[in-house]
Structures are given as structure tokens and as C-alpha cells.
XYZ file of N, CA and C in Angstrom:
771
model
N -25.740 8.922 -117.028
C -24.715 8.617 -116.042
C -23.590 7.822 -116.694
N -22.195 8.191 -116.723
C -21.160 7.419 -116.886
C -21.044 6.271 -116.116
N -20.533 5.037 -116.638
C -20.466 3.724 -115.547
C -18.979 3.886 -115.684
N -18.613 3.227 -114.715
C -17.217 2.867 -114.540
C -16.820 1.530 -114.896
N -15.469 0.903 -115.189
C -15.191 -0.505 -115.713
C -16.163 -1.454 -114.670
N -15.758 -1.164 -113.552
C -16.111 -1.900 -112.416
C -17.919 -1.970 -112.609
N -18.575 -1.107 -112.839
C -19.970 -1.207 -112.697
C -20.452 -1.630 -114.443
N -19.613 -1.421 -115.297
C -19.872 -2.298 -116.603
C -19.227 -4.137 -116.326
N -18.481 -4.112 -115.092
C -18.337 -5.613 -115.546
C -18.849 -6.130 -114.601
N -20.104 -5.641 -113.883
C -20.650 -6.540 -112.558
C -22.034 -6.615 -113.806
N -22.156 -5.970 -114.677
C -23.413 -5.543 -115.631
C -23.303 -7.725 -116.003
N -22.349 -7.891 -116.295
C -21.782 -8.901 -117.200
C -21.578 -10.581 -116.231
N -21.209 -9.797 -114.648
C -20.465 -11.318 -114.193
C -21.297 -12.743 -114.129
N -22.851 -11.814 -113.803
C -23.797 -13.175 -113.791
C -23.649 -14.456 -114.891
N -23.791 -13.597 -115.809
C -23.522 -14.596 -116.986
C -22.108 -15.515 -117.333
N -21.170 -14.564 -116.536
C -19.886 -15.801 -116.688
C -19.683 -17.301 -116.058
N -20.556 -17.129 -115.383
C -20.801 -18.809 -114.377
C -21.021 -19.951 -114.965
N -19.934 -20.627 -115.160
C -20.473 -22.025 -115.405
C -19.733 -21.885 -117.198
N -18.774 -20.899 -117.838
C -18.167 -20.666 -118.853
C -16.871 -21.429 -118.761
N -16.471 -21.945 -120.076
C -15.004 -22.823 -119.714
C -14.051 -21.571 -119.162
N -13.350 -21.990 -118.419
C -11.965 -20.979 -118.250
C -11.406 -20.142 -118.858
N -11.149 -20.608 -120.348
C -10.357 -19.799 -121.226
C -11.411 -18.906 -121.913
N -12.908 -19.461 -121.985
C -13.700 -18.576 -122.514
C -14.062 -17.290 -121.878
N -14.579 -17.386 -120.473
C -14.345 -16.448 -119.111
C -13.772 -15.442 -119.329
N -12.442 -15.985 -119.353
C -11.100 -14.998 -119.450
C -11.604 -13.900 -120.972
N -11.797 -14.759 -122.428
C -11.649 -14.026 -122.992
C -12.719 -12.877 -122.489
N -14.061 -13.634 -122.363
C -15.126 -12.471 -122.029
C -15.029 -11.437 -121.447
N -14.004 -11.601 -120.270
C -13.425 -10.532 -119.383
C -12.869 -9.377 -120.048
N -11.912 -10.275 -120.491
C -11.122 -9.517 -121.525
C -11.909 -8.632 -122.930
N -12.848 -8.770 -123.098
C -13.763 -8.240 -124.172
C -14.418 -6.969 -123.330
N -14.973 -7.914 -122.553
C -15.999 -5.991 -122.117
C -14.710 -5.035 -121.197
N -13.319 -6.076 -120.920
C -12.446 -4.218 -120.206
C -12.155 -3.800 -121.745
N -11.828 -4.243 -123.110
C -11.466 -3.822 -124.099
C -12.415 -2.985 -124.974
N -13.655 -3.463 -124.852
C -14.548 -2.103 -125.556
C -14.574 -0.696 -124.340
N -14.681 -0.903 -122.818
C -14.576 0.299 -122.095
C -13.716 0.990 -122.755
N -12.160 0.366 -122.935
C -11.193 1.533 -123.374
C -11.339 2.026 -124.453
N -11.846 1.523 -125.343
C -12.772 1.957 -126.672
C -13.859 3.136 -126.602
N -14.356 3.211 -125.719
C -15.656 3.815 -125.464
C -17.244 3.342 -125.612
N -16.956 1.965 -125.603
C -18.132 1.023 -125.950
C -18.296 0.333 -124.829
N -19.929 0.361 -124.092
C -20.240 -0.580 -123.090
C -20.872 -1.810 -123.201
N -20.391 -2.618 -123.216
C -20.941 -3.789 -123.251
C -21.788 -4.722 -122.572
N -22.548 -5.535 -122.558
C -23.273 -6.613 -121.154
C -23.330 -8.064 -122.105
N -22.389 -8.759 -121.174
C -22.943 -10.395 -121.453
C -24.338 -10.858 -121.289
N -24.973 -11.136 -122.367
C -26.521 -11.426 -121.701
C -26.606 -12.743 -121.656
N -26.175 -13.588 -122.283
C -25.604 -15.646 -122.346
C -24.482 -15.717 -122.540
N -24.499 -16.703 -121.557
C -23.277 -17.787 -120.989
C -23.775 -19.016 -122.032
N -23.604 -19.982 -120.567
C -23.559 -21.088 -120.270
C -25.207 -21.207 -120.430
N -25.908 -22.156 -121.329
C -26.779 -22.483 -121.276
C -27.414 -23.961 -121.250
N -28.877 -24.090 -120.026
C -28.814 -25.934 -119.537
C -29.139 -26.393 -121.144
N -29.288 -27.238 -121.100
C -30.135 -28.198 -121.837
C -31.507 -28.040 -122.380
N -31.844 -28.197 -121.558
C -33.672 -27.750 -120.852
C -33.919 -26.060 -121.248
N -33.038 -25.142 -120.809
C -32.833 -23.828 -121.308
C -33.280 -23.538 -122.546
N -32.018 -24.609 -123.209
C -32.062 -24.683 -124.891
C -33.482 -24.785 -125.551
N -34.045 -26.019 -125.237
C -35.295 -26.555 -125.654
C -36.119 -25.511 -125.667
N -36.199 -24.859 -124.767
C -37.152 -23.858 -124.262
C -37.173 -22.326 -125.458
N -36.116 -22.573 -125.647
C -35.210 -21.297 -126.501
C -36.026 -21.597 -127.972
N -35.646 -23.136 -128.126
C -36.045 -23.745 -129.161
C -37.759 -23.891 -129.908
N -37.952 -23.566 -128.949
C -39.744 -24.082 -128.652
C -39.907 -22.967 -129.399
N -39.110 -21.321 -128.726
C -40.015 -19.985 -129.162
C -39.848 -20.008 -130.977
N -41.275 -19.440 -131.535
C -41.544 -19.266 -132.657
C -42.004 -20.436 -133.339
N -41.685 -21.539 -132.720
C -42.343 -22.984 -133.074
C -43.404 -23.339 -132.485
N -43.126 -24.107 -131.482
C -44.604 -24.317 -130.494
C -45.204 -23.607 -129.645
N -44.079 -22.394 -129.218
C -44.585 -21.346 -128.447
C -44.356 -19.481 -129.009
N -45.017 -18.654 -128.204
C -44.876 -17.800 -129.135
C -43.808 -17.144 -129.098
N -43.929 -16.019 -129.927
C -42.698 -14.935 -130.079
C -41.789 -15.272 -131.540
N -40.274 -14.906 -131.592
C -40.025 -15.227 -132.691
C -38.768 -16.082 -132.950
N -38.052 -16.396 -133.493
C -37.572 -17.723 -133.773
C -35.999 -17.356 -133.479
N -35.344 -17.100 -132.780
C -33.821 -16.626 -132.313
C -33.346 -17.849 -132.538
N -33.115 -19.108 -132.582
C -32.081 -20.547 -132.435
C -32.670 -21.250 -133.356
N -31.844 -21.861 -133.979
C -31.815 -23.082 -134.706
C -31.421 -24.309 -134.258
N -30.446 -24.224 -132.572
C -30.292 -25.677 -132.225
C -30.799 -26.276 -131.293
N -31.432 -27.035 -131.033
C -32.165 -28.201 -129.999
C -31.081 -28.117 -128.846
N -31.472 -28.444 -128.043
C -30.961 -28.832 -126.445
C -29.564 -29.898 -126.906
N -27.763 -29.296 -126.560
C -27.164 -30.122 -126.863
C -26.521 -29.574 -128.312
N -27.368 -28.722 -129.065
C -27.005 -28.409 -130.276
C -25.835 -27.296 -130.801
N -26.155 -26.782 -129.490
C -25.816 -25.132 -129.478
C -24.446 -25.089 -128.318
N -23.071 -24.523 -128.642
C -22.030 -24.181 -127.857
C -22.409 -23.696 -126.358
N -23.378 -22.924 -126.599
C -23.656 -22.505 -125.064
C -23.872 -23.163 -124.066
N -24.126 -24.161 -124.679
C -24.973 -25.545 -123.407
C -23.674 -26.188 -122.899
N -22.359 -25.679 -123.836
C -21.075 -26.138 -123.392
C -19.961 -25.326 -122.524
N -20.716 -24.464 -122.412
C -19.753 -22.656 -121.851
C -18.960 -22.654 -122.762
N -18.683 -22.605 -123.948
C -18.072 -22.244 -125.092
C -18.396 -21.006 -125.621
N -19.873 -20.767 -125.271
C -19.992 -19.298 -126.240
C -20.646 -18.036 -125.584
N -20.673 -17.325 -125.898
C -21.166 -15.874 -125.204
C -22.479 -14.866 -126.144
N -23.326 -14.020 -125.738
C -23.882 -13.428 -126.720
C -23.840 -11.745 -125.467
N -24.018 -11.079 -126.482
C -23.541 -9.516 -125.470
C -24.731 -8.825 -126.507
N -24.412 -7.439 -126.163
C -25.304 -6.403 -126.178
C -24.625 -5.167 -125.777
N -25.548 -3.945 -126.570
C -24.517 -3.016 -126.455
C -25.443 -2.030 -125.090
N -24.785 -1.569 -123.837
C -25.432 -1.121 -123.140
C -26.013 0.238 -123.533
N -25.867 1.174 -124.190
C -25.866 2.418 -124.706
C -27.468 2.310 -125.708
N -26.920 0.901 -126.601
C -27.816 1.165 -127.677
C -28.371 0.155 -128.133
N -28.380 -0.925 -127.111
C -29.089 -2.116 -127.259
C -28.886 -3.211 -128.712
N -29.220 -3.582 -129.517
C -29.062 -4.296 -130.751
C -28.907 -3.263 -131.891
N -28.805 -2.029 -132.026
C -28.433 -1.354 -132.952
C -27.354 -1.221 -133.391
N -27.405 -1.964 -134.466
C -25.775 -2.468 -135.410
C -25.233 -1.032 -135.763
N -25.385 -0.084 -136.010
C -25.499 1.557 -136.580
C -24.685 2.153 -135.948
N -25.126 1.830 -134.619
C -24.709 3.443 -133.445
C -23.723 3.779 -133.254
N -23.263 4.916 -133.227
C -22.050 5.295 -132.948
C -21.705 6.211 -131.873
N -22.007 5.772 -130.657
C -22.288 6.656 -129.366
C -20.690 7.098 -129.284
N -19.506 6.483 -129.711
C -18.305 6.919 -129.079
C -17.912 8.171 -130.262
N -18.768 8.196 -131.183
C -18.190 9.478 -132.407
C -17.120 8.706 -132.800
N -16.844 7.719 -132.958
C -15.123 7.680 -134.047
C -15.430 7.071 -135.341
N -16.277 7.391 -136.004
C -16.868 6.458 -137.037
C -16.377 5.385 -137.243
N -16.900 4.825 -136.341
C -16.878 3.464 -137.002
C -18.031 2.571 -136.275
N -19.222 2.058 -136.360
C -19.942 1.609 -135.518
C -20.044 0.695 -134.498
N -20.461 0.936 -133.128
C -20.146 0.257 -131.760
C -19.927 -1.150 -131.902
N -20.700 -1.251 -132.848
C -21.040 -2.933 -132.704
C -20.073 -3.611 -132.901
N -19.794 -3.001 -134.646
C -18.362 -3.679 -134.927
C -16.729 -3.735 -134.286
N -17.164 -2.459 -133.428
C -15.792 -2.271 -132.382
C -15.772 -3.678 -131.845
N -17.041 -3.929 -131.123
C -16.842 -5.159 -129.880
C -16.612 -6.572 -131.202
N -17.044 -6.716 -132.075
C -16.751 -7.588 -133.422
C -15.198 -7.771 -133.154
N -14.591 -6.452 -133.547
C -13.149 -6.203 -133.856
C -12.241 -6.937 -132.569
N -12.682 -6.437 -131.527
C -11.961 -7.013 -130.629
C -12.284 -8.160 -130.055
N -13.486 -8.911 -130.585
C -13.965 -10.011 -129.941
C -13.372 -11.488 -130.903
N -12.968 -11.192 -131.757
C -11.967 -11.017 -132.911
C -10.519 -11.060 -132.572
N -9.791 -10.232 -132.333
C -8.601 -10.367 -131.748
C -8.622 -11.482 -130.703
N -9.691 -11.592 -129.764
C -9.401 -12.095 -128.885
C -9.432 -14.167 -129.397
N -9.611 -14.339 -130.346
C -9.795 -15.440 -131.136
C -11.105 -15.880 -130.669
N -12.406 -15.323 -130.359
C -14.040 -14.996 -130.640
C -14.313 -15.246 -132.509
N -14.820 -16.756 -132.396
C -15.760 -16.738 -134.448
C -16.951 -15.886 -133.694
N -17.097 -14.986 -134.440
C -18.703 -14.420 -134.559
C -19.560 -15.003 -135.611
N -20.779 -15.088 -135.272
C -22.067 -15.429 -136.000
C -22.391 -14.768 -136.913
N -21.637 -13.642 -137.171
C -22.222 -12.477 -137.727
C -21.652 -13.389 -139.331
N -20.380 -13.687 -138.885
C -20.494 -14.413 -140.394
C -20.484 -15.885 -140.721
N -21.372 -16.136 -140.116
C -22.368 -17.529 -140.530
C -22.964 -17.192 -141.896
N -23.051 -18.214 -142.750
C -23.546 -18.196 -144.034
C -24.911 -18.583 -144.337
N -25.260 -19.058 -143.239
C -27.358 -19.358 -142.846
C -27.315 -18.729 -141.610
N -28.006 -18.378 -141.100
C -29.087 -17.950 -139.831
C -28.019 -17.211 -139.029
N -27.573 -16.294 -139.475
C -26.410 -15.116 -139.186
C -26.905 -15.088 -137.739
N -25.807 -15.300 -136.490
C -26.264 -14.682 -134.979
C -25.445 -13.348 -134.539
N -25.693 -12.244 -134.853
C -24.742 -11.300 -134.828
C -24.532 -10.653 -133.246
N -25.262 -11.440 -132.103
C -24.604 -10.891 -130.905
C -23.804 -12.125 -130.459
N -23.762 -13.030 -131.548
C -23.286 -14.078 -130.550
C -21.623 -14.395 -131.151
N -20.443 -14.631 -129.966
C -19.535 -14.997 -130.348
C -18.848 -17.107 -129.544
N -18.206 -17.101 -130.126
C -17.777 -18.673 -129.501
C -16.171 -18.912 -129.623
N -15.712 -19.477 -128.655
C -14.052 -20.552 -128.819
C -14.521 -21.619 -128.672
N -14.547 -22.472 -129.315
C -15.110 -24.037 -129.717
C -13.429 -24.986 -129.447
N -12.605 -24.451 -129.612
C -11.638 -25.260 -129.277
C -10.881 -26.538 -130.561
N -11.819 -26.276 -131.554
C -11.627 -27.091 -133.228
C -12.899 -28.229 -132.764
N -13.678 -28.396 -131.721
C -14.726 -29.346 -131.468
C -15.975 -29.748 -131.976
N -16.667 -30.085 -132.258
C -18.526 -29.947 -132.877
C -18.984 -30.111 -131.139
N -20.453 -29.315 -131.459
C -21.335 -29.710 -130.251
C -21.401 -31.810 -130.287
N -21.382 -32.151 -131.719
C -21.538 -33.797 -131.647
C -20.357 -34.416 -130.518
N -19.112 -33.648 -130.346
C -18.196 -34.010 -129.790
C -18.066 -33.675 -128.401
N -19.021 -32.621 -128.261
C -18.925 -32.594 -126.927
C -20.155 -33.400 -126.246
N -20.910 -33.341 -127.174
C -21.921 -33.943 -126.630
C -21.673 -35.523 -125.972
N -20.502 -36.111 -126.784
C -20.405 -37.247 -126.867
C -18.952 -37.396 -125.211
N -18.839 -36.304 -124.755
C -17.927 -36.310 -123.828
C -16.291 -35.982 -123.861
N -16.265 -35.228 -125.198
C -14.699 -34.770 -125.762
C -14.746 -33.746 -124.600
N -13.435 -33.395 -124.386
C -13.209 -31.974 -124.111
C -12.405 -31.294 -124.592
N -11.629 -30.244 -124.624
C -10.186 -29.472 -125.701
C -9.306 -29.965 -125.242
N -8.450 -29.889 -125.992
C -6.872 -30.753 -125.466
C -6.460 -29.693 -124.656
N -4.846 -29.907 -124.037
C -4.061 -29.171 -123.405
C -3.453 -27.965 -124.563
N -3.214 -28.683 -125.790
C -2.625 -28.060 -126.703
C -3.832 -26.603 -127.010
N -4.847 -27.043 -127.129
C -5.790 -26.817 -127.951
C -6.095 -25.303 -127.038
N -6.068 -25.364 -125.576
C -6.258 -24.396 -124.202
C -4.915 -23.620 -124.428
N -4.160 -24.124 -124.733
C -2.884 -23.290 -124.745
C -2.907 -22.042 -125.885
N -2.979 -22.665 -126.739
C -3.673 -22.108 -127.975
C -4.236 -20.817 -127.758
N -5.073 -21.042 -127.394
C -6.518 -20.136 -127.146
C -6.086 -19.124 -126.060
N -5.120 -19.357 -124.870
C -4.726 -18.376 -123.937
C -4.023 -17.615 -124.571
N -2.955 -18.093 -125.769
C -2.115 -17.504 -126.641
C -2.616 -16.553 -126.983
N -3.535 -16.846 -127.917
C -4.914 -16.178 -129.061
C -5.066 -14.652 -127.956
N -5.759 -15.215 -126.699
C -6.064 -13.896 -125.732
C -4.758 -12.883 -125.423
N -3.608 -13.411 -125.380
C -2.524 -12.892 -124.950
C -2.130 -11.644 -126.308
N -1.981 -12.505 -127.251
C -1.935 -11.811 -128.935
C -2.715 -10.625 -128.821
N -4.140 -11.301 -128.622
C -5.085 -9.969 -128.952
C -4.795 -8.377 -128.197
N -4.147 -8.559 -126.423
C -3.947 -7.338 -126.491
C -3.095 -6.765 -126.977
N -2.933 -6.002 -128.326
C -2.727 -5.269 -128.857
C -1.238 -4.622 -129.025
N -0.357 -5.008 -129.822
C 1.155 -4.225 -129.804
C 0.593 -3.090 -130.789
N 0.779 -2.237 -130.266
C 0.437 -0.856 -131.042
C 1.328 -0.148 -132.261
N 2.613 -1.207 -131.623
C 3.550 -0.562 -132.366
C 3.288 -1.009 -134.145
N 2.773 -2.553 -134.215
C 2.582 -3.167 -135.143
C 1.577 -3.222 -136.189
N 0.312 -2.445 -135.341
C -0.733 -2.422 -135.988
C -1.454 -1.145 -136.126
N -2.116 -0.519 -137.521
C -2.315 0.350 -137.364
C -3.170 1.088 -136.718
N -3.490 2.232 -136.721
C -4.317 3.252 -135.903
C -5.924 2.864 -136.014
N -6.532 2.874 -135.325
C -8.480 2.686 -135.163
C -8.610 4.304 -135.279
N -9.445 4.480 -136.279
C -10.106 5.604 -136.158
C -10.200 6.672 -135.116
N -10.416 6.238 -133.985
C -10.500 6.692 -132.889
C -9.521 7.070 -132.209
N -8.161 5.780 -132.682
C -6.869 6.620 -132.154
C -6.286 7.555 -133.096
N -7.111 7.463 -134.349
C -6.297 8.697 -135.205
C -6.525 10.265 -134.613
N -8.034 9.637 -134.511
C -8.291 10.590 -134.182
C -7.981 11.530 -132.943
N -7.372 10.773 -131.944
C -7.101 11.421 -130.541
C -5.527 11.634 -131.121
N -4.863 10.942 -132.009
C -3.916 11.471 -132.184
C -3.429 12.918 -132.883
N -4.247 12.851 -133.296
C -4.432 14.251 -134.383
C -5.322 15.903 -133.150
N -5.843 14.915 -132.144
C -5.951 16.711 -131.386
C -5.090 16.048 -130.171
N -3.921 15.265 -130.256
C -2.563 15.471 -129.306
C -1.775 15.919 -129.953
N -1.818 16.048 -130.926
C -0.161 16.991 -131.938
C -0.282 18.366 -131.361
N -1.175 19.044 -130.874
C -1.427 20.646 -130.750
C -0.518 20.697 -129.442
N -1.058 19.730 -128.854
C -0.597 19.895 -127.250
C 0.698 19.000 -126.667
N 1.103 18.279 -128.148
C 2.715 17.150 -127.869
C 3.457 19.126 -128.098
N 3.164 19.336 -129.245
C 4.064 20.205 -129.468
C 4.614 21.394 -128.799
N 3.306 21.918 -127.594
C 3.338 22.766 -126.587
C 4.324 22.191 -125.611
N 3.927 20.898 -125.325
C 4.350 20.582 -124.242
C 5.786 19.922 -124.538
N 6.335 19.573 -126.020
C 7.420 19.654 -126.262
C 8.603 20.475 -126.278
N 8.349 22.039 -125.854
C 8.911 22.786 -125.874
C 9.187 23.285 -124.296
N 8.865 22.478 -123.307
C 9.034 22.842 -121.857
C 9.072 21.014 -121.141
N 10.022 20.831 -120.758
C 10.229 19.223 -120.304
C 9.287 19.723 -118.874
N 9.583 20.834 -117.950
C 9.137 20.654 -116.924
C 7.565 20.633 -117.331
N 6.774 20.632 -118.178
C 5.525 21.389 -118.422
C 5.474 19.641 -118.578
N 6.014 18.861 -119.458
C 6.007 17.448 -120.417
C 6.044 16.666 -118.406
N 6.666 16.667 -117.703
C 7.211 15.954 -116.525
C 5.929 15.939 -115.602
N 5.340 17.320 -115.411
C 4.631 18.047 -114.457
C 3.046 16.796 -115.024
N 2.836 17.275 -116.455
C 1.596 16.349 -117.096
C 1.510 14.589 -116.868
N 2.685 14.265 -116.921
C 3.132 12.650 -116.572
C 2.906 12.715 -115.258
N 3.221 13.122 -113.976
C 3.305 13.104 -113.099
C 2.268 12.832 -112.694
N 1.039 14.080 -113.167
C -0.447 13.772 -113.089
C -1.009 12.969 -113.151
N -0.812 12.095 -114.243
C -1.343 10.860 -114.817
C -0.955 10.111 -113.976
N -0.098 10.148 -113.502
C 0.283 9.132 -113.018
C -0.024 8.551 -111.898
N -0.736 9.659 -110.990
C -1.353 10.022 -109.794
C -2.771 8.928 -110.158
N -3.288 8.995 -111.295
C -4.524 8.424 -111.503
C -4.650 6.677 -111.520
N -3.875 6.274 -111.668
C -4.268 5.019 -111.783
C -2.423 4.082 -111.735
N -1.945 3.185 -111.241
C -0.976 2.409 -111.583
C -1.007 0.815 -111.887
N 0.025 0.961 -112.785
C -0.438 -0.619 -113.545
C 1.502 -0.758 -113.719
N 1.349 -1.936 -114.491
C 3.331 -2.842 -115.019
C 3.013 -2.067 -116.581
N 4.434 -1.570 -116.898
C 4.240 -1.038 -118.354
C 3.962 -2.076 -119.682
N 3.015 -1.647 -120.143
C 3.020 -2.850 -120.939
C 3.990 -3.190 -122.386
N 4.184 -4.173 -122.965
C 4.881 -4.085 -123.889
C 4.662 -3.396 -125.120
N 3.730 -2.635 -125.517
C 3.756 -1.822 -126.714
C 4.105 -0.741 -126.238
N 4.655 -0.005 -125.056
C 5.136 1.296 -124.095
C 6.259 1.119 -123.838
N 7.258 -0.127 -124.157
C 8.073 -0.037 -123.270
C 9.590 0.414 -123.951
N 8.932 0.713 -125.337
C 10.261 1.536 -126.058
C 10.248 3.261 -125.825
N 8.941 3.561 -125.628
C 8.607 5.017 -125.207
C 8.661 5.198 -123.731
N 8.691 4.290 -122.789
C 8.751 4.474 -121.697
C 10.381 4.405 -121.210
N 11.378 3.501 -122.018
C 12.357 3.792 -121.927
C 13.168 5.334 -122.105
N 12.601 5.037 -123.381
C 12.771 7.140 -123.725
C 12.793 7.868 -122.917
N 11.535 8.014 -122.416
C 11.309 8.619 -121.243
C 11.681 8.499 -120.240
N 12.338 7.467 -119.264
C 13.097 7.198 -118.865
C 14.550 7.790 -118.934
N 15.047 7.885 -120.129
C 16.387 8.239 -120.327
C 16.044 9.818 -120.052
N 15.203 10.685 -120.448
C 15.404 11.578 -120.408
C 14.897 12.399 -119.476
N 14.467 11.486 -118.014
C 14.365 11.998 -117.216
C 12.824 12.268 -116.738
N 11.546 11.666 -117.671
C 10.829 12.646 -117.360
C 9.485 11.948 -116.675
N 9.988 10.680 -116.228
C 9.230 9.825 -115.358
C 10.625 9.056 -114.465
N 10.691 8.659 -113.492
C 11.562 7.573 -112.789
C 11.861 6.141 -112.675
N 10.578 5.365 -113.242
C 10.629 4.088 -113.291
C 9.728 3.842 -114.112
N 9.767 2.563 -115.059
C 9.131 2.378 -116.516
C 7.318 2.111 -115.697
N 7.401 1.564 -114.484
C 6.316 0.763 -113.553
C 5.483 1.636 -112.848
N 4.457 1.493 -112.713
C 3.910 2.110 -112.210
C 2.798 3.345 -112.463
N 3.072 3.521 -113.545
C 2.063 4.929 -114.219
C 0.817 4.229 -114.741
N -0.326 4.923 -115.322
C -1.171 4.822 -116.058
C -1.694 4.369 -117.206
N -2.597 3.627 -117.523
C -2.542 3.418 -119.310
C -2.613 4.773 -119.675
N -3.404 5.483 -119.375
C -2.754 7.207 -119.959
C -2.019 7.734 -120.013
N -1.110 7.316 -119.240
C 0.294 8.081 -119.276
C 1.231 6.735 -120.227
N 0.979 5.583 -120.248
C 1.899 4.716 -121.174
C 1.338 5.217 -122.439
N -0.113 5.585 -122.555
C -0.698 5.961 -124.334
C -0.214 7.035 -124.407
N 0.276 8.518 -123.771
C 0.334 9.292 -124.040
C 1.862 9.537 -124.557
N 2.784 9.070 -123.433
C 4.238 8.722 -123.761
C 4.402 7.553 -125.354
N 3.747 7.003 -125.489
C 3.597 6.092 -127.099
C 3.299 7.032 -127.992
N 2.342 8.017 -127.969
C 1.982 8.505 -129.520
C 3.026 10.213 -129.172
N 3.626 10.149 -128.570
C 5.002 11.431 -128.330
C 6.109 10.816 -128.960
N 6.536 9.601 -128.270
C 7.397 8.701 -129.160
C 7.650 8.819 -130.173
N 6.258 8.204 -131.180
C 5.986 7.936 -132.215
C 6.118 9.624 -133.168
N 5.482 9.927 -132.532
C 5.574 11.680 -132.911
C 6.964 12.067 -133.480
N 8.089 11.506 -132.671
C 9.146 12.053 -132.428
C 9.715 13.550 -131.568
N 9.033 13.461 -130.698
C 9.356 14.633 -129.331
C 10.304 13.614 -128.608
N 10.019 12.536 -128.210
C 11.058 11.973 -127.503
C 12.095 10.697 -128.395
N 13.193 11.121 -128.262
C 14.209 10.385 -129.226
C 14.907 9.693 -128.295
N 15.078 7.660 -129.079
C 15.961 6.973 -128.443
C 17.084 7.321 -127.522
């Protein structure tokens, strides 16, 4: 069964409770960014108590099973809503998989963008590697929070920045595999549909029917284009499919300044 954004991010909301604000946000922002990827994601830790921790701590030491944490109650970001740990819904902890076909593996997709979003991953910790787990610490130690610090104003600003950055100017950065790849079986059909505006108008139109959103800023030099030449009415209002599709036509050069 396909999930929809909406039923991948109710997969996730439990765990956002009790997360700082700006961390929340990014998390949010992480599992709608692997959907558009083709990667499903689930927050499995938040915010973790104290008491939680210990408990966490115990396994592989005094109790059984096997040894996941290295920090005591207090030790660990989570106990601060600072950090998050996810999972891939498709394929569970398999670093490998590549359920979306774009070679490049799932895991590291949600890495990549968890990453943009200014997310340190564990993955590159230099002892006791945590590779589902990511954190915004804010420049803090757990000693500092422990002790009653919290992030500055500066420090929150920062970090909303960081989230703002991460989504993506397309214009600036290069292609993911995945968009090469969708770009390379849209040349067959830019070029068809370059040769008939009503055929190019009729396809926008469609899209457009599907979903409406504000154009975003990596669209809004191709949406002008388009604009000028007639083949949408207002930059507002269409689709991320129809802003991605009008971007790599652009770029193509079917539609000229």
C-alpha cells in the first residue's frame, strides 16, 4: 500500500511531543523532505525522561538485550528534546536499500537531508557511531543543559535559518541522482510538448488541478517565463509538479527569458 504525506507524518507525530521548537520544525521538515524523495520515514525518539534514559542504559548491562546508549540519565540530548532517531518505514535499519531505484541508498537520502536541515548525525561520531540518530544541540553540552542553560535567541535564529537554507534552491545546487534521472526521461516529452504550447498549457493546467501551493523561490525564474509566455496565469497557485516541471523546461531551454 502507498501512504500518503499525511499518513507518513501521523506515523511520526507521537514522538514530536515535548521536542524544542526549532527541533520539531526541523523533524517535520525531514520526513515531508524524504516523501518527496521517495523515502518513508518514522520518528521513533523524541524527547526522552530521565528515568527513560536509565532504563535505556541498564539494557546490555544489568538487564538484558544489547547495548544501544552510552549515556546515563541526563547524558544524552534526547532527555533535552534536542535530538531525534528515525527509521526507514519500507526497510527498517537497512543502511543498503534502495526501495526508490535512484542509486543512491535510502538511508543516506534521509542523512542528506537531515543534513541540510542543520541535523549532526551520529553516523559520524568517531566512538559508538549512532546512525539513526540525528541532533541540533544549539553549540550546548548535555553538562549545560543539565545545569539549566538554554540556546540563546541568536543561537534559535540560527538554526531556523539553517531550516530555511536547507529547502533547497535548485538553481544552485546540483542534480540528486534521482533528479537526473527524472530529468533525462523528461527530455523525450519537454521536447514533444515543446513543439505545441497548447499541448505544454493543456499539461500545466492539469497539474495544476492537483494540488496548490505559493511558488517557491527556486521556480520563480521559470515560472516567470512561463508567465510571459502565456502558459499558466499567475506565478501562485500551481503544484510542486507543475513548479518542478516548469524548472527543468527552463533549464532545458524550451522556455526563454
Amino acid at each position: 500500500m502507498t501512504l500518503t504525506l499525511e499518513q507518513v507524518k501521523e506515523k511520526s507525530a507521537p514522538m514530536l511531543d515535548g521536542l524544542h521548537e526549532v527541533v520539531r520544525l526541523a523533524a517535520e521538515q525531514l520526513v515531508e523532505r524524504c516523501y518527496k524523495r521517495g523515502v518513508c520515514i518514522r520518528i521513533t525518539q523524541g524527547l526522552r525522561t530521565i528515568a527513560e534514559q536509565d532504563a535505556l542504559y541498564a539494557q546490555g548491562r544489568t538487564k538484558p538485550g544489547n547495548i544501544v546508549t552510552n549515556s546515563k540519565g541526563g547524558y544524552s540530548f534526547h532527555n533535552f528534546g534536542v535530538a531525534i532517531d528515525f527509521v526507514l518505514i519500507d526497510s527498517g535499519y537497512d543502511m543498503k536499500a534502495d526501495k526508490d531505484s535512484d542509486d543512491m541508498a535510502d538511508w543516506y537520502e534521509v542523512v542528506a537531508e537531515a543534513e541540510a536541515l542543520g541535523f549532526e548525525w551520529g553516523g559520524h561520531w568517531a566512538s559508538f557511531k549512532d546512525f539513526p540518530h540525528f541532533q541540533i544541540t544549539f553549540g550546548l553540552t548535555t553538562a549545560q543543559y543539565r545545569a539549566g542553560k538554554k540556546p540563546t535567541a541568536a543561537k534559535i535564529k540560527a538554526a531556523r535559518a539553517k531550516i530555511a537554507s536547507g529547502i533547497k534552491n535548485e538553481e544552485d545546487e546540483p542534480m540528486t541522482a534521482a533528479e537526473k534521472k527524472a530529468f533525462d526521461a523528461l527530455q523525450d516529452t519537454v521536447a514533444q510538448l515543446a513543439t505545441s504550447r497548447d499541448a505544454l498549457k493543456d499539461r500545466v493546467s492539469e497539474l495544476e488541478d492537483k494540488d496548490s501551493m505559493t511558488c517557491p523561490s527556486w521556480a520563480r525564474e521559470a515560472v516567470a517565463a512561463a508567465v510571459a509566455h502565456k502558459l499558466m496565469d499567475t506565478p501562485d497557485g500551481a503544484s510542486y509538479d507543475v513548479y518542478r516541471l516548469l524548472t527543468i523546461i527552463h533549464r532545458a531551454g524550451f522556455i526563454k527569458n
